[in-house]
PDB file of C-alpha atoms in Angstrom:
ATOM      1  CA  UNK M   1     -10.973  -3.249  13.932  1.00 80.00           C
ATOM      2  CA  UNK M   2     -10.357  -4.351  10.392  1.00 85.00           C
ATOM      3  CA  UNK M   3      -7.439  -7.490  10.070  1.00 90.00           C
ATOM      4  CA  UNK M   4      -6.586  -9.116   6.578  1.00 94.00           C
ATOM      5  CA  UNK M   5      -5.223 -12.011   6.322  1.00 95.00           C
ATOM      6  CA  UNK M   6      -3.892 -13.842   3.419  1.00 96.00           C
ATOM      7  CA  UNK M   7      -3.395 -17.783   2.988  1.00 93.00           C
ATOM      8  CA  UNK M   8      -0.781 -19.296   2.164  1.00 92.00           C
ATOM      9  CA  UNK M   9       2.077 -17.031   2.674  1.00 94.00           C
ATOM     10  CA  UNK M  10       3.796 -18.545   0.393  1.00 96.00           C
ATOM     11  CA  UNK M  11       3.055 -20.786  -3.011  1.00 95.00           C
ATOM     12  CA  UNK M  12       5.395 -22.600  -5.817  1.00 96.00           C
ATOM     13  CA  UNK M  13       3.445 -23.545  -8.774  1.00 96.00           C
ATOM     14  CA  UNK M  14       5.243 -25.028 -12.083  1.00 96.00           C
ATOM     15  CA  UNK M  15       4.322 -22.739 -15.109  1.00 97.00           C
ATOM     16  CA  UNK M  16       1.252 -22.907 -17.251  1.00 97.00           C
ATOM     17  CA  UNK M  17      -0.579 -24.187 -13.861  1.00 96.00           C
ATOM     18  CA  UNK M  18      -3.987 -22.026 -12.747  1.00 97.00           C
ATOM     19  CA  UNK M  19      -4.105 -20.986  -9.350  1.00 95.00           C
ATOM     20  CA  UNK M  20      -6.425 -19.206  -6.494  1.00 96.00           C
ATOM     21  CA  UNK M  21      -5.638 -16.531  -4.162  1.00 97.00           C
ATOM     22  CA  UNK M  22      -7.379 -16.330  -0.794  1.00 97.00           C
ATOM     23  CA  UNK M  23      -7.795 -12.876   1.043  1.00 97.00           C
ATOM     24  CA  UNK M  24      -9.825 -12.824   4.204  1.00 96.00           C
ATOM     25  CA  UNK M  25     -10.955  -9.936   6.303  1.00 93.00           C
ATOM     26  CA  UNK M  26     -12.984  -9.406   9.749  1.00 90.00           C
ATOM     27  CA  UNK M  27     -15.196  -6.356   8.696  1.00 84.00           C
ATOM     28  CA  UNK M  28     -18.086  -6.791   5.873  1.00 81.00           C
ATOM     29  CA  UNK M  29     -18.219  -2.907   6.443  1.00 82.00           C
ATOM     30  CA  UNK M  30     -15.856  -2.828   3.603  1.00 81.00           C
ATOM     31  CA  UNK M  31     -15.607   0.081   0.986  1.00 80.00           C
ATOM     32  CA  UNK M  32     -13.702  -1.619  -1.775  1.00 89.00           C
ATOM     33  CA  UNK M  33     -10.834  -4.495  -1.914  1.00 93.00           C
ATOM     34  CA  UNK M  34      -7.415  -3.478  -4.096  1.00 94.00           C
ATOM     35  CA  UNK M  35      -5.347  -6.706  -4.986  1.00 97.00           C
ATOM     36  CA  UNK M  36      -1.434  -5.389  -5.916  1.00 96.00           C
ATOM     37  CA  UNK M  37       1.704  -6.945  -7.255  1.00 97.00           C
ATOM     38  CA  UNK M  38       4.717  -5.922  -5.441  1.00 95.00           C
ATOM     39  CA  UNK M  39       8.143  -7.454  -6.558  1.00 94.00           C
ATOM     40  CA  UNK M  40      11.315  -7.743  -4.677  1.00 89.00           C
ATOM     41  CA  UNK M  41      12.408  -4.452  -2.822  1.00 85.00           C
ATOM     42  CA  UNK M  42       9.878  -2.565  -5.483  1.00 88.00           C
ATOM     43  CA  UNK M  43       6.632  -0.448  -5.014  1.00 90.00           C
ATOM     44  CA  UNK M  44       2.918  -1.867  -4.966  1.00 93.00           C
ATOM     45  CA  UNK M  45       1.293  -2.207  -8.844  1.00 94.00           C
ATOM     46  CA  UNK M  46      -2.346  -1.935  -8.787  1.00 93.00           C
ATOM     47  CA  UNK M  47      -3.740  -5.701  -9.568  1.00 96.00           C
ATOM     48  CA  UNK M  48      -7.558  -4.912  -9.354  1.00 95.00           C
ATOM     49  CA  UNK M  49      -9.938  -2.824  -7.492  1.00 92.00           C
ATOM     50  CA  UNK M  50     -13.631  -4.371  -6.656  1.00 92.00           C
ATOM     51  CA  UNK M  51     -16.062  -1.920  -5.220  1.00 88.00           C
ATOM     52  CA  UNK M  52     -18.177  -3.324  -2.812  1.00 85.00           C
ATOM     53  CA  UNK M  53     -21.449  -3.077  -4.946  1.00 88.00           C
ATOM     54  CA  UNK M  54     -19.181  -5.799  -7.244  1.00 90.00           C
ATOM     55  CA  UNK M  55     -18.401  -9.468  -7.287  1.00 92.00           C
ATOM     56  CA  UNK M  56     -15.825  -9.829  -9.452  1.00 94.00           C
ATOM     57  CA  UNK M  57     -13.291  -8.089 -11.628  1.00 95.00           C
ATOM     58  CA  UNK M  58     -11.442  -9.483 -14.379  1.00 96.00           C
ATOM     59  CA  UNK M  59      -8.025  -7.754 -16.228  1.00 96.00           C
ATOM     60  CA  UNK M  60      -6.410 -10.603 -18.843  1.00 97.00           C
ATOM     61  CA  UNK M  61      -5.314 -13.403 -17.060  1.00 97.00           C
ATOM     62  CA  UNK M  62      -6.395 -12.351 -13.767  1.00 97.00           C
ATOM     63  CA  UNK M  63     -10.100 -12.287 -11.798  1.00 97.00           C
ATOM     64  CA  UNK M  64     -10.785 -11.380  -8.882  1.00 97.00           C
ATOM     65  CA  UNK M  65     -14.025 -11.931  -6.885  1.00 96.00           C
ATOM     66  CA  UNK M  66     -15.783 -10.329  -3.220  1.00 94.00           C
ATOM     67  CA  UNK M  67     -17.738 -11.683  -1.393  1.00 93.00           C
ATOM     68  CA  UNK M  68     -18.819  -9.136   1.883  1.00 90.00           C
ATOM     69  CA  UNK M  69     -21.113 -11.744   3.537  1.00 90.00           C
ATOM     70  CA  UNK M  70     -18.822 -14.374   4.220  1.00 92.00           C
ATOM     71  CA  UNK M  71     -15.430 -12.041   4.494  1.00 93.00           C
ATOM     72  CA  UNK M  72     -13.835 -13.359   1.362  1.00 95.00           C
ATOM     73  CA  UNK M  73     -12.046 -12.280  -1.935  1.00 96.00           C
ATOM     74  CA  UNK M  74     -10.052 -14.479  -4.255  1.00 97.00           C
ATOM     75  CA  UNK M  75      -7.612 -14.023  -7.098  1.00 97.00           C
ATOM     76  CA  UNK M  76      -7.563 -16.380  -9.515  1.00 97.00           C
ATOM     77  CA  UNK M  77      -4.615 -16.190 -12.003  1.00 97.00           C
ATOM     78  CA  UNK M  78      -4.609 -18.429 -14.683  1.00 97.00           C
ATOM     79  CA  UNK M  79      -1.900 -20.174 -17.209  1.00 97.00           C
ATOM     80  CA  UNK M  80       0.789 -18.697 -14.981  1.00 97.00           C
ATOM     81  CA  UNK M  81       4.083 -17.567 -15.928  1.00 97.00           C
ATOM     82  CA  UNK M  82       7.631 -17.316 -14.244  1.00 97.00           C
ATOM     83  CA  UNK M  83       6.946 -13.548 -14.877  1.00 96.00           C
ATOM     84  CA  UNK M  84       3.953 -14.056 -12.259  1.00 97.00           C
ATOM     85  CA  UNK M  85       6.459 -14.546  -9.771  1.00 97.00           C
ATOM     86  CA  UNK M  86       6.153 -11.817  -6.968  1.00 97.00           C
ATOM     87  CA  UNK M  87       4.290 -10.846  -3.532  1.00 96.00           C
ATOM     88  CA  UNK M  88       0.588 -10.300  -3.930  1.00 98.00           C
ATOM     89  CA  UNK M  89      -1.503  -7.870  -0.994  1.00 97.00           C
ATOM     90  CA  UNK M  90      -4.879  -8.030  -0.487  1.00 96.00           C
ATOM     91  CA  UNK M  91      -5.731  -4.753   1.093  1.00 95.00           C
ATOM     92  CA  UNK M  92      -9.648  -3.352   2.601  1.00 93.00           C
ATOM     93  CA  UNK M  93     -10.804  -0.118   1.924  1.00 87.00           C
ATOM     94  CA  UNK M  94     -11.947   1.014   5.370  1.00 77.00           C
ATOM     95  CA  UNK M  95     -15.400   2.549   5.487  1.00 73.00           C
ATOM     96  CA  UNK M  96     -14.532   6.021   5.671  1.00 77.00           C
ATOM     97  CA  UNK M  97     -12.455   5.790   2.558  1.00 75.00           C
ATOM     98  CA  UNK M  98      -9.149   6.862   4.904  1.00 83.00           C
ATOM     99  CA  UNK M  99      -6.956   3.596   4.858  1.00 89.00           C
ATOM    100  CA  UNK M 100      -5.965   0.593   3.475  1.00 93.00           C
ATOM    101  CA  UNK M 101      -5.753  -2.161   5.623  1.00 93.00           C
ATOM    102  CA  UNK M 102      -3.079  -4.368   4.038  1.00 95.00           C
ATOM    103  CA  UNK M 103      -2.548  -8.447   4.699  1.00 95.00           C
ATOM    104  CA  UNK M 104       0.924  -9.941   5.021  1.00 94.00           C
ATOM    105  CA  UNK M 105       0.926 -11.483   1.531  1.00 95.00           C
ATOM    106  CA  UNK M 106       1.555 -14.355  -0.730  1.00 97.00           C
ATOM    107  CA  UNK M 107       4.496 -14.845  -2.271  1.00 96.00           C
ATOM    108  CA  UNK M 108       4.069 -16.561  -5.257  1.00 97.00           C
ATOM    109  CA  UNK M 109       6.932 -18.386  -7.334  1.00 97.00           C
ATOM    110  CA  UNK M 110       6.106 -19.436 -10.438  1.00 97.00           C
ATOM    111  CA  UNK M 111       8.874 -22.316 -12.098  1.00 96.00           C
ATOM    112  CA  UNK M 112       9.703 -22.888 -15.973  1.00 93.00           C
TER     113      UNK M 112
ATOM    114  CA  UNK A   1       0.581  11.029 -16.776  1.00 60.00           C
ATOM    115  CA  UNK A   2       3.467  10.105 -14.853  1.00 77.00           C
ATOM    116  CA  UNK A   3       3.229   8.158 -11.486  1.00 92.00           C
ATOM    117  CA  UNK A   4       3.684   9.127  -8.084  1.00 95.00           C
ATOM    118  CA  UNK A   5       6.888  10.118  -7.132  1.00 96.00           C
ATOM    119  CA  UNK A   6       9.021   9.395  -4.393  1.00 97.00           C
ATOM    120  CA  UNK A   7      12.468  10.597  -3.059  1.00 97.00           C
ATOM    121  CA  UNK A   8      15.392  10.073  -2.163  1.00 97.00           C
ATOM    122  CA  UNK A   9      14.760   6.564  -3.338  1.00 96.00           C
ATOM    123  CA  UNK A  10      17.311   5.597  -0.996  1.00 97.00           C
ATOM    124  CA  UNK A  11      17.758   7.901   2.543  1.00 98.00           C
ATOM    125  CA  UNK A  12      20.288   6.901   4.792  1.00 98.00           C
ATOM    126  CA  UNK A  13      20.554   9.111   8.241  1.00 98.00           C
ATOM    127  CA  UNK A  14      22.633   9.195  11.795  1.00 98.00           C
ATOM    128  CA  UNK A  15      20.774   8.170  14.947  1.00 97.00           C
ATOM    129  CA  UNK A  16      19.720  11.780  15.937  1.00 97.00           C
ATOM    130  CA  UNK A  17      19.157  13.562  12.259  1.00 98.00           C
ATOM    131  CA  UNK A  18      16.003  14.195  10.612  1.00 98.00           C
ATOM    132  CA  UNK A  19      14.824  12.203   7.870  1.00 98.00           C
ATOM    133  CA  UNK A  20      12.167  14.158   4.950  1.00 98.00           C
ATOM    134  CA  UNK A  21      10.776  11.942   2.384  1.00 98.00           C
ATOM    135  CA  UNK A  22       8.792  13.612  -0.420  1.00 98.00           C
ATOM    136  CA  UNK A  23       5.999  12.236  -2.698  1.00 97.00           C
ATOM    137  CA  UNK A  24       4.244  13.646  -5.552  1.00 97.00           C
ATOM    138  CA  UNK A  25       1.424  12.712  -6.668  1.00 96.00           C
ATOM    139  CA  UNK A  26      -0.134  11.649  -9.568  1.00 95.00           C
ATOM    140  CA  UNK A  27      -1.631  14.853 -11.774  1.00 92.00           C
ATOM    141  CA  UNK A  28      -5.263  15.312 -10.689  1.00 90.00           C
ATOM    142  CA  UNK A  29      -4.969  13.911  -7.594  1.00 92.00           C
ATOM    143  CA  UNK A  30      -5.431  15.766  -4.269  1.00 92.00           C
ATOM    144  CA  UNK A  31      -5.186  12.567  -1.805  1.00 94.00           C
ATOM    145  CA  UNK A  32      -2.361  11.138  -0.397  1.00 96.00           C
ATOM    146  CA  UNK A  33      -1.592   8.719   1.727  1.00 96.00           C
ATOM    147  CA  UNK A  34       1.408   7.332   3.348  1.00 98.00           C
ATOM    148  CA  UNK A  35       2.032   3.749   4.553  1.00 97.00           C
ATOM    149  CA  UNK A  36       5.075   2.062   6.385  1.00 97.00           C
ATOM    150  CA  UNK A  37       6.742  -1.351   5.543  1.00 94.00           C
ATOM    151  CA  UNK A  38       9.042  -2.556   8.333  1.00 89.00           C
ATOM    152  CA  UNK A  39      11.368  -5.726   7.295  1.00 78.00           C
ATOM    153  CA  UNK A  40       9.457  -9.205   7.863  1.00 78.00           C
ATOM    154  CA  UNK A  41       5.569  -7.068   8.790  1.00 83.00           C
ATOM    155  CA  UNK A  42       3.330  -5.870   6.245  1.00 87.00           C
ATOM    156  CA  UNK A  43       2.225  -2.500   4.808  1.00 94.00           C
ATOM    157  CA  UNK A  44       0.728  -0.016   7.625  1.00 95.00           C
ATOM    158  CA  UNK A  45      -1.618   3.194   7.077  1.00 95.00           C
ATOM    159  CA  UNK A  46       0.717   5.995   8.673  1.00 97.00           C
ATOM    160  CA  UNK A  47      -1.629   9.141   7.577  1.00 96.00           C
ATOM    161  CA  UNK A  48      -4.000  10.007   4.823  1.00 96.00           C
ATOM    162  CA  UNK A  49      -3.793  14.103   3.818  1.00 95.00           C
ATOM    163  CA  UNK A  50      -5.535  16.259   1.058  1.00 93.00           C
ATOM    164  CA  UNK A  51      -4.772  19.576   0.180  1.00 86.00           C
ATOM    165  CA  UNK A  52      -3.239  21.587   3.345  1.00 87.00           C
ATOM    166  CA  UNK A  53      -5.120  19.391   6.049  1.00 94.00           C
ATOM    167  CA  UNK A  54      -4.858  16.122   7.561  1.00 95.00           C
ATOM    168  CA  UNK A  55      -7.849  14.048   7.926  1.00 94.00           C
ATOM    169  CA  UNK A  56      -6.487  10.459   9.062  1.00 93.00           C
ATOM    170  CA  UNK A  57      -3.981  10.262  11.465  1.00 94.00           C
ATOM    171  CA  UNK A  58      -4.806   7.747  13.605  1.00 92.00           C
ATOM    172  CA  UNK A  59      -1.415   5.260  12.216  1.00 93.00           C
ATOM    173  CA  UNK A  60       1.002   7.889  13.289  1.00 95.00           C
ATOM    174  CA  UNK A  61       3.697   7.630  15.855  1.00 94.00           C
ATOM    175  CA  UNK A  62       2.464  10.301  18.335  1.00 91.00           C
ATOM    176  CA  UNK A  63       5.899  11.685  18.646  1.00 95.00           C
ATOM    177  CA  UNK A  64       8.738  12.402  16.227  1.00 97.00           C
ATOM    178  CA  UNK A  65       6.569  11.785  12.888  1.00 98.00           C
ATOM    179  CA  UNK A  66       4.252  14.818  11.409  1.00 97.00           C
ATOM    180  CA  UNK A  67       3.330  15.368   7.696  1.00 97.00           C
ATOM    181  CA  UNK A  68       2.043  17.706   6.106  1.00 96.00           C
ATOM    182  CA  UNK A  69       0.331  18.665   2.355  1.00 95.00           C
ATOM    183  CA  UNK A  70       0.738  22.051   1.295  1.00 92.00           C
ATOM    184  CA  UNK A  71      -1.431  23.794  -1.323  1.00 89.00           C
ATOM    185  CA  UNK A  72       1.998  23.891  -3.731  1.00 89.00           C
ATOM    186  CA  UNK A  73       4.566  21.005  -3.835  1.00 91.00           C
ATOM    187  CA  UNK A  74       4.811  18.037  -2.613  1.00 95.00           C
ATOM    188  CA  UNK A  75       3.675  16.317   0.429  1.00 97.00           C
ATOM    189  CA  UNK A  76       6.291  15.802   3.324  1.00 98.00           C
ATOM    190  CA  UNK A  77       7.102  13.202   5.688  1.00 98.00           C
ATOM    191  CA  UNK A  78       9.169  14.193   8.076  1.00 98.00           C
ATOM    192  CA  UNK A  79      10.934  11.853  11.086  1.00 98.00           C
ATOM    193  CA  UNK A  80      12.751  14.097  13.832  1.00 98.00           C
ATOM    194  CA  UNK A  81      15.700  12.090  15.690  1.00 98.00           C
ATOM    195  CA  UNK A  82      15.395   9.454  13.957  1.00 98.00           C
ATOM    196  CA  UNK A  83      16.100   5.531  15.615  1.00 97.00           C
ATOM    197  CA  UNK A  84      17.111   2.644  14.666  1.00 95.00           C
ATOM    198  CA  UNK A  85      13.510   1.249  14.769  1.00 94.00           C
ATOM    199  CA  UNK A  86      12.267   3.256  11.737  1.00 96.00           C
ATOM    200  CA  UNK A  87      14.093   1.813   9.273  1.00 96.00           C
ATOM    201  CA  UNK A  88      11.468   0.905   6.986  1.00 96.00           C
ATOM    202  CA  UNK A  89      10.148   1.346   3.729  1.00 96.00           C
ATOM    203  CA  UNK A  90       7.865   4.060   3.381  1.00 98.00           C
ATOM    204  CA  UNK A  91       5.096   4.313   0.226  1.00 97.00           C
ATOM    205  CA  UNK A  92       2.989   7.243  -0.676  1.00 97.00           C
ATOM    206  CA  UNK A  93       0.360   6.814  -2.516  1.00 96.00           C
ATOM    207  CA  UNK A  94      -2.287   9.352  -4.142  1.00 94.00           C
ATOM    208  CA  UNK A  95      -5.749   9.091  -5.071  1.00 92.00           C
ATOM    209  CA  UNK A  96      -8.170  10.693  -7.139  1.00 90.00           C
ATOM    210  CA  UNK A  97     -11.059   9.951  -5.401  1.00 84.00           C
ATOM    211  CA  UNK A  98     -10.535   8.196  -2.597  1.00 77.00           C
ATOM    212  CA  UNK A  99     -11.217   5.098  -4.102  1.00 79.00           C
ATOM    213  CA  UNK A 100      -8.235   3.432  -6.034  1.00 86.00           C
ATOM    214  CA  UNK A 101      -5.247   4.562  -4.565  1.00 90.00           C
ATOM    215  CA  UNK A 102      -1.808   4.371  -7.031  1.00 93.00           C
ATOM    216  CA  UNK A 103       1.620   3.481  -5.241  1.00 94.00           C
ATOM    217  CA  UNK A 104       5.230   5.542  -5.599  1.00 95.00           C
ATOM    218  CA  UNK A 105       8.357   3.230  -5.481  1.00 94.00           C
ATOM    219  CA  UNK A 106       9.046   3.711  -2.022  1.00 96.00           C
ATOM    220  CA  UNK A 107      11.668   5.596   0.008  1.00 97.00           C
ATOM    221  CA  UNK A 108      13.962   2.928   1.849  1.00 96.00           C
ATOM    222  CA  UNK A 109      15.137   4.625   4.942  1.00 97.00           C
ATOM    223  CA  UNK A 110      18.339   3.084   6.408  1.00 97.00           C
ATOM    224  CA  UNK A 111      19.108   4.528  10.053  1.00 97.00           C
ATOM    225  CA  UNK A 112      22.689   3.886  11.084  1.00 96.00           C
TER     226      UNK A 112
END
């Protein structure tokens, strides 16, 4: 059975700092890993998707990278900004393409 | 293209009623899915439909919860006598492909 998990929960960084991420999950069997933004009492916002034939995937400021042998994915967000501030999921594609199994999340604060 | 849609946004219902929470999704798509958020846990597959059949249950409730896609309109959740126990948020989400899968805002379900 797939688990996610997501270290730390939570994160306070002062602005303009880079920082990393970590998304772990139990099952190399993966299908893709989707990375979202989801702000207070709001829906999920698509981050990055890596297919499982990729390493890494890069939109502006953010990359993300997969790596299926060891279980791991990062995202790496860099020069943040208070406007960074929010929950971010880590969530595994399941095999059969049926579910996303979702981690608890890190909720990131980001100060001016 | 507009995003997937979601409503009521807000739904709030008697111990006893029925709750039915719509989503629809994004043009072009023909999978949806539909996840639970209950206060303090993290996002959890419910059931994953296409057009007029369901092909991923297996995160349903066995009793009280049943969805359904039909070949026009939206897709339906549907809670019969409902509890105080699902009071949640609940996401759809649809998919072109089964690969990326876009988010609606969320129905928050309030059961008093």
């Amino acid at each position: 059975k797939q688990e996610v998990t997501q270290i730390p929960a939570a994160l306070s960084v002062p602005e303009g700092e880079n920082l990393v991420l970590n998304c772990s999950f139990t099952d190399s069997a993966i299908y893709n890993l989707q990375w979202f933004r989801q702000d207070p009492g709001k829906g999920l916002t698509s981050l990055l998707l890596i297919q499982s034939s990729q390493r890494e995937q890069t939109s502006g400021r953010l990359n993300a990278s997969l790596d299926k042998s060891s279980g791991r994915s990062t995202l790496y967000i860099a020069a943040s900004q208070p406007g960074d501030s929010a929950t971010y999921l880590c969530a595994a594609i399941n095999q059969a393409g049926t579910a996303l199994i979702f981690g608890k999340g890190t909720t990131l604060s980001v100060s001016s | 293209n507009a995003g997937v849609m979601q409503n009521p946004r807000h739904l709030v219902r008697r111990r006893g009623q029925e709750a039915r929470l719509r989503c629809s999704p994004m043009k072009g798509h023909s999978h949806v899915y539909w996840y639970r958020q209950l206060p303090e846990e993290g996002l959890k597959f419910m059931v994953y439909l296409q057009k007029e059949n369901i092909i991923d249950e297996s995160g349903m409730p066995k009793e009280r919860f049943s969805a359904e896609f039909p070949k026009e309109g939206p897709s339906i959740l549907r809670i019969q006598q409902v509890v105080r126990g699902d009071s949640a948020a609940y996401f759809c989400a649809s998919s072109p492909d089964r690969h990326e899968q876009y988010f609606g805002p969320g129905t928050r379900l309030t059961v008093t």
